[in-house]
Short mmCIF file of C-alpha atoms and ligand atoms in Angstrom, two decimals:
data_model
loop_
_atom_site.label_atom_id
_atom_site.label_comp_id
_atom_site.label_asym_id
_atom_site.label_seq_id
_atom_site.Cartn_x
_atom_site.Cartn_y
_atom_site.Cartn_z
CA UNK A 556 23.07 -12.48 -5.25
CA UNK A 557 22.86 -8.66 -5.83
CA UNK A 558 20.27 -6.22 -5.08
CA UNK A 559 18.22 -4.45 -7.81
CA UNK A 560 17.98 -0.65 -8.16
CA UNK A 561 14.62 0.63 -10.36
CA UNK A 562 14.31 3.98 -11.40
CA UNK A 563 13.50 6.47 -14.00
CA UNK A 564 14.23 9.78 -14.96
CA UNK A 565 10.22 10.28 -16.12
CA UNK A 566 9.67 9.94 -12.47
CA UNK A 567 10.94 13.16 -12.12
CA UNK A 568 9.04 14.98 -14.56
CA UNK A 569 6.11 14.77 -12.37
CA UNK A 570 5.62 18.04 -12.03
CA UNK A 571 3.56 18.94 -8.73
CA UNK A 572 4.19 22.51 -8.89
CA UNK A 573 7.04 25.06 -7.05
CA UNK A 574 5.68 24.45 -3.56
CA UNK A 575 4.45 20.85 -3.16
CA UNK A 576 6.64 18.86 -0.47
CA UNK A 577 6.11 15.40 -3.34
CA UNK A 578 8.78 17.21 -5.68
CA UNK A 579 10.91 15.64 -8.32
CA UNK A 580 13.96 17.28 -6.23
CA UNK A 581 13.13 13.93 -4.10
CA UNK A 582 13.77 11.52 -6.55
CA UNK A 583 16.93 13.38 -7.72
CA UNK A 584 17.99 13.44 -4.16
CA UNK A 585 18.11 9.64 -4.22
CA UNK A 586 19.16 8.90 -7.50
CA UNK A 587 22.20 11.39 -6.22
CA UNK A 588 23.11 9.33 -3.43
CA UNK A 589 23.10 5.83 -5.35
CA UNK A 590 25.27 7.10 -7.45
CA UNK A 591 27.74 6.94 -5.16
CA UNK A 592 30.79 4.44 -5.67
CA UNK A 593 29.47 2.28 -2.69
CA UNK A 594 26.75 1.45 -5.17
CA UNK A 595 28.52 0.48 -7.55
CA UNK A 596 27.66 -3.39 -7.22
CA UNK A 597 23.89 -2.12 -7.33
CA UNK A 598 22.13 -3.99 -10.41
CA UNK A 599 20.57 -0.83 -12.53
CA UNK A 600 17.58 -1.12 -14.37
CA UNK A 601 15.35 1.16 -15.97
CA UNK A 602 11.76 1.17 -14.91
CA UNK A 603 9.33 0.11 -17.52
CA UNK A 604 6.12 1.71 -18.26
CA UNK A 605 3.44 -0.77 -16.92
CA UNK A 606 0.91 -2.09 -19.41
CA UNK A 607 -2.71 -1.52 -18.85
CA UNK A 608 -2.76 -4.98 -18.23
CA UNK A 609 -0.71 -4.93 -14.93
CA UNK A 610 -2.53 -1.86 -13.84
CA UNK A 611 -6.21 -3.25 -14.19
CA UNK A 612 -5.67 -6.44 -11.96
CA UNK A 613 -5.36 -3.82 -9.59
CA UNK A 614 -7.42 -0.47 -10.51
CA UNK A 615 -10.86 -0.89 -12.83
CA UNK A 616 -10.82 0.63 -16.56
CA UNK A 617 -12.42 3.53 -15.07
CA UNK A 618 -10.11 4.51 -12.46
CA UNK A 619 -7.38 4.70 -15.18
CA UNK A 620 -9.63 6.51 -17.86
CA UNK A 621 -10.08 9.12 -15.00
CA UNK A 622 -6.50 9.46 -13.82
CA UNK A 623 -5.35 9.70 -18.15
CA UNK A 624 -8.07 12.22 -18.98
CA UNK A 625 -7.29 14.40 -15.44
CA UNK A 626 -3.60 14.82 -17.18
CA UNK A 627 -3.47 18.50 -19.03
CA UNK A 628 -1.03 18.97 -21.62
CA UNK A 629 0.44 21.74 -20.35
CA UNK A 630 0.33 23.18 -16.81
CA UNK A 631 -0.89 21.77 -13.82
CA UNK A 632 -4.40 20.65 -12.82
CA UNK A 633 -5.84 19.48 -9.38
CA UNK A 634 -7.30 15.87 -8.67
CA UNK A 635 -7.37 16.84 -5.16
CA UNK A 636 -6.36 19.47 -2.70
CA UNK A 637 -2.76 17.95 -2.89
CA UNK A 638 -2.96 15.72 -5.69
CA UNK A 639 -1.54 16.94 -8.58
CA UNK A 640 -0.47 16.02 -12.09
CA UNK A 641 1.15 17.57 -14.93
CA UNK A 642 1.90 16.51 -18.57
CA UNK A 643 4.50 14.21 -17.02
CA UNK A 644 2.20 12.31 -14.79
CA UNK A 645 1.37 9.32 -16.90
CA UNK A 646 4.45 8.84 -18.01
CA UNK A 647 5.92 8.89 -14.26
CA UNK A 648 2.56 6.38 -12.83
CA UNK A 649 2.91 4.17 -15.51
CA UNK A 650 7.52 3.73 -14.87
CA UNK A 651 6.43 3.56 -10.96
CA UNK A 652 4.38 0.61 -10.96
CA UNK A 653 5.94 -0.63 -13.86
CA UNK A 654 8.95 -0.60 -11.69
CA UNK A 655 7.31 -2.77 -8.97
CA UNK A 656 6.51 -5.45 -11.98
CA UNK A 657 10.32 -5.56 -13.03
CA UNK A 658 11.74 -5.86 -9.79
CA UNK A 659 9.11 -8.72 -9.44
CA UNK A 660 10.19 -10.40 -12.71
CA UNK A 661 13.91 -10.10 -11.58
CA UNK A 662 13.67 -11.65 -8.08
CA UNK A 663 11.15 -14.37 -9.39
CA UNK A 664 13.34 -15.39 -11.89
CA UNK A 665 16.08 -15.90 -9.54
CA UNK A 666 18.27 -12.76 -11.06
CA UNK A 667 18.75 -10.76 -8.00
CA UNK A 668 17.79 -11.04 -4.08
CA UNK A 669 15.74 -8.19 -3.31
CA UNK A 670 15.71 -4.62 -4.91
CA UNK A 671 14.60 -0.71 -4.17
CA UNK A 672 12.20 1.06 -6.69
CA UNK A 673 12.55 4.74 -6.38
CA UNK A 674 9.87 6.30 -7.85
CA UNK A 675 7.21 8.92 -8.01
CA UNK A 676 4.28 9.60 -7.80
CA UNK A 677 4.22 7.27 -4.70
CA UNK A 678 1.54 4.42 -4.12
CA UNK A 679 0.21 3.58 -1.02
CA UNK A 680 -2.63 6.09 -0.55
CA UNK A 681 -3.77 5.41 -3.72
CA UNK A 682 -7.42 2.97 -3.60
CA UNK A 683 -8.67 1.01 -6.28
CA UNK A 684 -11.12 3.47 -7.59
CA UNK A 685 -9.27 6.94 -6.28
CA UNK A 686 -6.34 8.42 -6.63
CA UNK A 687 -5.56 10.81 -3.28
CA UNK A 688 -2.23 11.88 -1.20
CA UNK A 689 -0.19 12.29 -3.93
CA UNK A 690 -0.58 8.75 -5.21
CA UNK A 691 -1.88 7.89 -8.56
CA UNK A 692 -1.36 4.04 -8.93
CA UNK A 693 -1.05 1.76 -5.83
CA UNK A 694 2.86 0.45 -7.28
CA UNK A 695 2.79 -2.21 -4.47
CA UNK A 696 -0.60 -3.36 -5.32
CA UNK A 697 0.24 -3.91 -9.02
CA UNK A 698 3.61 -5.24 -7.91
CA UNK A 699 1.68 -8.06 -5.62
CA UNK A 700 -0.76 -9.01 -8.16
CA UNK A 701 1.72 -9.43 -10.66
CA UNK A 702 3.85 -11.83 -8.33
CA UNK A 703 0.23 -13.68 -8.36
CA UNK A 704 -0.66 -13.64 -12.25
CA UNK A 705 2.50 -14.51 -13.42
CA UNK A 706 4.29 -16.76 -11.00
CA UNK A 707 1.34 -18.21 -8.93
CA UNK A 708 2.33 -16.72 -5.43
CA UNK A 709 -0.26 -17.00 -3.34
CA UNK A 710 0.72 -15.16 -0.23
CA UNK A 711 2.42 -11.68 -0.28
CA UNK A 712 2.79 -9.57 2.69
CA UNK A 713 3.78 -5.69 2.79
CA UNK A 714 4.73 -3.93 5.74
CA UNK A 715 4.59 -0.34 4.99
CA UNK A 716 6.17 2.14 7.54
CA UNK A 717 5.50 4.85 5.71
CA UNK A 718 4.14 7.41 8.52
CA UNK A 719 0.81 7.91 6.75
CA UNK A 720 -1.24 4.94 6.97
CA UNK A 721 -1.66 3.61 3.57
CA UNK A 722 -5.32 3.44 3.11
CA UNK A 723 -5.16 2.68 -0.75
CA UNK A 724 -2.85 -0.57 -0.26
CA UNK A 725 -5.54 -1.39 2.58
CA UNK A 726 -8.47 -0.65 0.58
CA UNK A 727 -6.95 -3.21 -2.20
CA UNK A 728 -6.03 -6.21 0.43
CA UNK A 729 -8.36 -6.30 3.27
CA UNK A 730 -10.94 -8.34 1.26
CA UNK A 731 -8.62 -10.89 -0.18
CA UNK A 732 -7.08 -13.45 1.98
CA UNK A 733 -4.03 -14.02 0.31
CA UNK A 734 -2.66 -10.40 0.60
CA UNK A 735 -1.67 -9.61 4.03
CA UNK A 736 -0.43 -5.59 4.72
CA UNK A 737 0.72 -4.62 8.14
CA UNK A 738 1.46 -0.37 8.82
CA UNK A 739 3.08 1.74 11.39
CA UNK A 740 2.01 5.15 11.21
CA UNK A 741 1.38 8.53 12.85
CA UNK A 742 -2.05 8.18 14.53
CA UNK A 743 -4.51 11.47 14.01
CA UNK A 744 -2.20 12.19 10.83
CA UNK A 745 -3.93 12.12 7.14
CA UNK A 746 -5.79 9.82 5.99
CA UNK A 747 -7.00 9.18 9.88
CA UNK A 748 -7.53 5.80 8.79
CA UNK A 749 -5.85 2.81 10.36
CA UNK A 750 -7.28 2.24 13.68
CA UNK A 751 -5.81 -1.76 15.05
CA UNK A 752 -9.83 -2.57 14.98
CA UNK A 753 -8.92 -2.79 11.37
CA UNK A 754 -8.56 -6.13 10.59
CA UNK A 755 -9.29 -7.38 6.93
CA UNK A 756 -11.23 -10.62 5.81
CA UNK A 757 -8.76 -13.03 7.90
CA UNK A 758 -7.07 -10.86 10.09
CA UNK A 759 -4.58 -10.25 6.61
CA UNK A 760 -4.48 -6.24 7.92
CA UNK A 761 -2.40 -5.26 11.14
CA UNK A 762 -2.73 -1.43 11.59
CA UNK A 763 -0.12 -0.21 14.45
CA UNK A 764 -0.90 3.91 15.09
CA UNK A 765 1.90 5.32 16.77
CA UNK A 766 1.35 8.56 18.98
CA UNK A 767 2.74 11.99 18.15
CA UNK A 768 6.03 11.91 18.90
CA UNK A 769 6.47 8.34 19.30
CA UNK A 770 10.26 7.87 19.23
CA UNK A 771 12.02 4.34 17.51
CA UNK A 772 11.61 2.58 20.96
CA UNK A 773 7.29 2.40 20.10
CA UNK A 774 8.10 1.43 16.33
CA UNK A 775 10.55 -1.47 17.09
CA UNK A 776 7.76 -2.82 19.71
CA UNK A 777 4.88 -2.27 17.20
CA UNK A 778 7.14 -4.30 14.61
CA UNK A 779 8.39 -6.92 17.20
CA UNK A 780 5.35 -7.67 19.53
CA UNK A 781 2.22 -7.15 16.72
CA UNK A 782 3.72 -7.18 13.05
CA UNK A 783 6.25 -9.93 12.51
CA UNK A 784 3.83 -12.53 14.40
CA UNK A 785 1.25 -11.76 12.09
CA UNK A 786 3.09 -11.76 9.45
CA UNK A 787 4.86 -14.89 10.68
CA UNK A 788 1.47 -16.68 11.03
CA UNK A 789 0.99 -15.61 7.16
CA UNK A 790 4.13 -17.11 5.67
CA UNK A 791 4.85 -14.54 3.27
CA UNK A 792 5.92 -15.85 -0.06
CA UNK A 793 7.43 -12.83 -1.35
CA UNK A 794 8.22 -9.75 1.30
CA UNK A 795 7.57 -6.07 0.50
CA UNK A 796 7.87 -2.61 2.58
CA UNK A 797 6.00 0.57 1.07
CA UNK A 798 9.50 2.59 2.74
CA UNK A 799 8.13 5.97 3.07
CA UNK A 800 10.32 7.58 5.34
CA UNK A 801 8.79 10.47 6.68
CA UNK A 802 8.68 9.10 9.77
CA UNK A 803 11.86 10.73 10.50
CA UNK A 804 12.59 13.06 13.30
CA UNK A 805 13.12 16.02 10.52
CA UNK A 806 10.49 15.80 8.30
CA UNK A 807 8.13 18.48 8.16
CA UNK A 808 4.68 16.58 7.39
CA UNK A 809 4.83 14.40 10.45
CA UNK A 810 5.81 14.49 14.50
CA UNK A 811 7.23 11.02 14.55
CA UNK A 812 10.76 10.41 15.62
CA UNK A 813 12.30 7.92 14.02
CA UNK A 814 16.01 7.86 12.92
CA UNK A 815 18.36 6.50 9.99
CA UNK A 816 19.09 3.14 12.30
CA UNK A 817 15.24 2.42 12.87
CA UNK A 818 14.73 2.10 8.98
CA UNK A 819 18.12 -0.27 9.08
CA UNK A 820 16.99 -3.04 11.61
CA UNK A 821 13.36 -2.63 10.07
CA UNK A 822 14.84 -3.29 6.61
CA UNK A 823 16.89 -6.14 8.26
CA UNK A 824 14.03 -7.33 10.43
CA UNK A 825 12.28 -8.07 7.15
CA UNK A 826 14.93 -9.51 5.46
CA UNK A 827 15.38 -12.13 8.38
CA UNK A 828 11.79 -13.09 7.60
CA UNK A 829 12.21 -13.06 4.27
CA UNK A 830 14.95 -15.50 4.62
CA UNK A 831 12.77 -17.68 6.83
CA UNK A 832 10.25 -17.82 4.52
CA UNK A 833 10.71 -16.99 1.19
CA UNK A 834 14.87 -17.08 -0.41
CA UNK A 835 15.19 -13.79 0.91
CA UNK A 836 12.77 -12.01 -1.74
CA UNK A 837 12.60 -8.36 -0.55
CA UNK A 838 10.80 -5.37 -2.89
CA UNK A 839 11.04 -2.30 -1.44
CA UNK A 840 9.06 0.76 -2.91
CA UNK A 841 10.02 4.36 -1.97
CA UNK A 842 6.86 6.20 -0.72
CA UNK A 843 7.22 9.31 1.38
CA UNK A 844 9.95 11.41 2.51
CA UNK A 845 10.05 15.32 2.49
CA UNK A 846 13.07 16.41 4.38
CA UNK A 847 15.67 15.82 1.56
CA UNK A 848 18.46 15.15 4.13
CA UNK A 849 16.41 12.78 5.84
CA UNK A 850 15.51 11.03 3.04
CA UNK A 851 18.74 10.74 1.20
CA UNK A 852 20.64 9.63 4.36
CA UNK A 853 17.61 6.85 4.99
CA UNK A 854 18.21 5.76 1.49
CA UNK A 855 21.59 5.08 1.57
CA UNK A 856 21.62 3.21 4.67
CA UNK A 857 18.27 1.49 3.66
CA UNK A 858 19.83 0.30 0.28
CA UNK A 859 23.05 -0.63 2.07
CA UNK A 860 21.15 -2.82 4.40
CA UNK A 861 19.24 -4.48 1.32
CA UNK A 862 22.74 -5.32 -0.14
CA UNK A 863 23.92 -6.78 3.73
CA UNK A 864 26.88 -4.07 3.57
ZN1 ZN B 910 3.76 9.46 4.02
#
C-alpha cells in the first residue's frame, strides 16, 4: 500500500518575519523536492484545518483562545522571544495538526501504510497550556488522541529525533499511561529539558541526551540499546516520529552530527517495529530543520524510505 503525503500551502503563510530560521522557505523547500518524479506514486492530500474539537482533547479552551487572540491582522507580534505569528498563523496551526488527524484517518482506515505531514508551525515544543519554540499546537499530540477518540487505540508511541527535546509532546504524555514518547536530542540545547531521570507515570517517557557533537554512532546506540526496548515493551499500536531534522551535521541551531543515512535506518528501524506490531502504521510529522540543504536532502531520503524505495 502507498505512502501518504500531507501538506498545505497555508503552512507557508506563516509568516515569522525576514530573519527567523522557522521560515516558510522550509516548507517550500520540501514541497520542492516531493515534487520530484520519484514521487510520483506519493498519495497527495491536502491538509485539513483541524476542528476545535481535535485540538481540545489535547490543549484546554484557554490555551486556544490565547494562541487566536495573540494573532494580529496585519504584521507580526511576539508570543515569545522566538515565537511568532502573523495573520497566517491560525490558518497554518489549524492545516498542521489537522494534517496529523488525516493521515490518522487514512492509515486507520486501511487507505495507505504510513505517511509524512509537512507542515508548519511545528509541534513538539508546544505544552498543553503554552505555546513556545516556534510551536503553536502539539500536531502529534492531537494526531495521537485522535487515533484514541475515534478508533479506540489504546497505545501510541512517538519517537521524536528532533534535536530539541520535545518538552510539549512530554508535557502532554508523561501522565497518561497509554501514550509512550521516547527523544534523542542535543543535551544543554533549548528547552534543557529531557534529562533520562525523566520517566513518565509508567516509565511511558525515554529521554536519550546526546552530547555536543555526538556523531550517528551515539544516536543508533541510544535508538538500539534504550528506545526500541522500551518501546518494544509498550507494543505500540500505531508508530509516530516528530522528524525534526536538525540534528544534522549542517544545521546552524544545533552541534549534533548526524547525516542523511542516520534519518534512513531510523525511519526504517521504526518501520520494522511498526511491522512487528502494528500493520506497519507509520505517521511521520516534520518538526525542525534549518539548513535548507540538509533538510531537503533528509526529506527525500526520509520519504523514500517510508515508501521502501
Ligand atoms: Zn528542533
Amino acid at each position: 500500500m502507498p505512502t501518504l503525503y500531507v501538506s498545505h500551502h497555508a503552512c507557508i503563510d506563516h509568516d515569522t518575519g525576514d530573519f527567523h530560521p522557522e521560515s516558510g522557505d522550509r516548507l517550500r523547500a520540501v514541497q520542492r523536492i516531493l515534487e520530484a518524479e520519484d514521487f510520483m506514486l506519493l498519495h497527495r492530500q491536502e491538509a485539513p484545518a483541524a476542528t476545535d474539537e481535535q485540538l481540545l482533547r489535547v490543549h484546554p479552551q484557554a490555551h486556544l483562545d490565547r494562541v487566536f487572540r495573540t494573532i494580529p491582522a496585519e504584521g507580526l507580534r511576539h508570543i515569545d522571544g522566538d515565537t511568532l505569528v502573523s495573520p497566517g498563523s491560525g490558518e497554518a496551526a489549524r492545516r498542521s495538526a489537522g494534517a496529523v488527524v488525516v493521515a490518522v484517518d487514512a492509515i486507520m482506515r486501511g487507505e495507505v501504510t504510513n505517511a509524512f505531514c509537512a507542515v508548519r508551525p511545528p509541534g513538539h515544543h508546544a505544552e498543553a497550556e503554552r505555546a513556545m519554540g516556534f510551536c503553536l499546537f502539539n500536531n502529534v499530540a492531537v494526531g495521537a488522541l485522535h487515533a484514541r477518540a475515534e478508533y479506540g487505540l489504546e497505545r501510541v508511541a512517538v519517537f521524536d529525533w528532533d534535536v530539541h527535546h520535545g518538552n510539549g509532546t512530554q508535557d502532554i504524555f508523561q501522565t497518561d499511561p497509554g501514550l509512550f514518547y521516547a527523544s534523542t536530542h542535543e543535551a544543554g540545547n533549548f528547552p534543557n529539558s529531557g534529562f533520562p531521570s525523566e520517566r513518565g507515570v509508567a516509565g511511558n517517557i525515554v529521554n536519550c541526551p546526546l552530547p555536543p557533537g555526538s556523531t550517528g554512532d551515539a544516536f543508533r546506540a541510544a535508538v538500539e540499546q534504550t528506545i526500541e526496548p522500551a518501546m518494544r515493551a509498550f507494543r505500540p499500536q500505531l508508530v509516530m516520529i516528530s522528524a525534526g531534522f536538525d540534528g544534522h551535521a549542517r544545521d546552524p541551531l544545533a552541534h549534533l552530527r548526524l547525516q542523511v543515512a542516520d534519518f534512513v535506518w531510523a525511519t526504517q528501524r521504526m518501520m520494522a517495529i511498526a511491522d512487528e506490531f502494528c500493520d506497519s502504521r507509520v505517521i511521520s510529522v516534520l518538526e525542525g530543520g534549518y539548513d535548507l540543504r540538509a533538510l531537503a536532502g533528509s526529506v527525500n531520503a526520509h520519504v523514500r524510505a517510508l515508501m521502501g524505495v
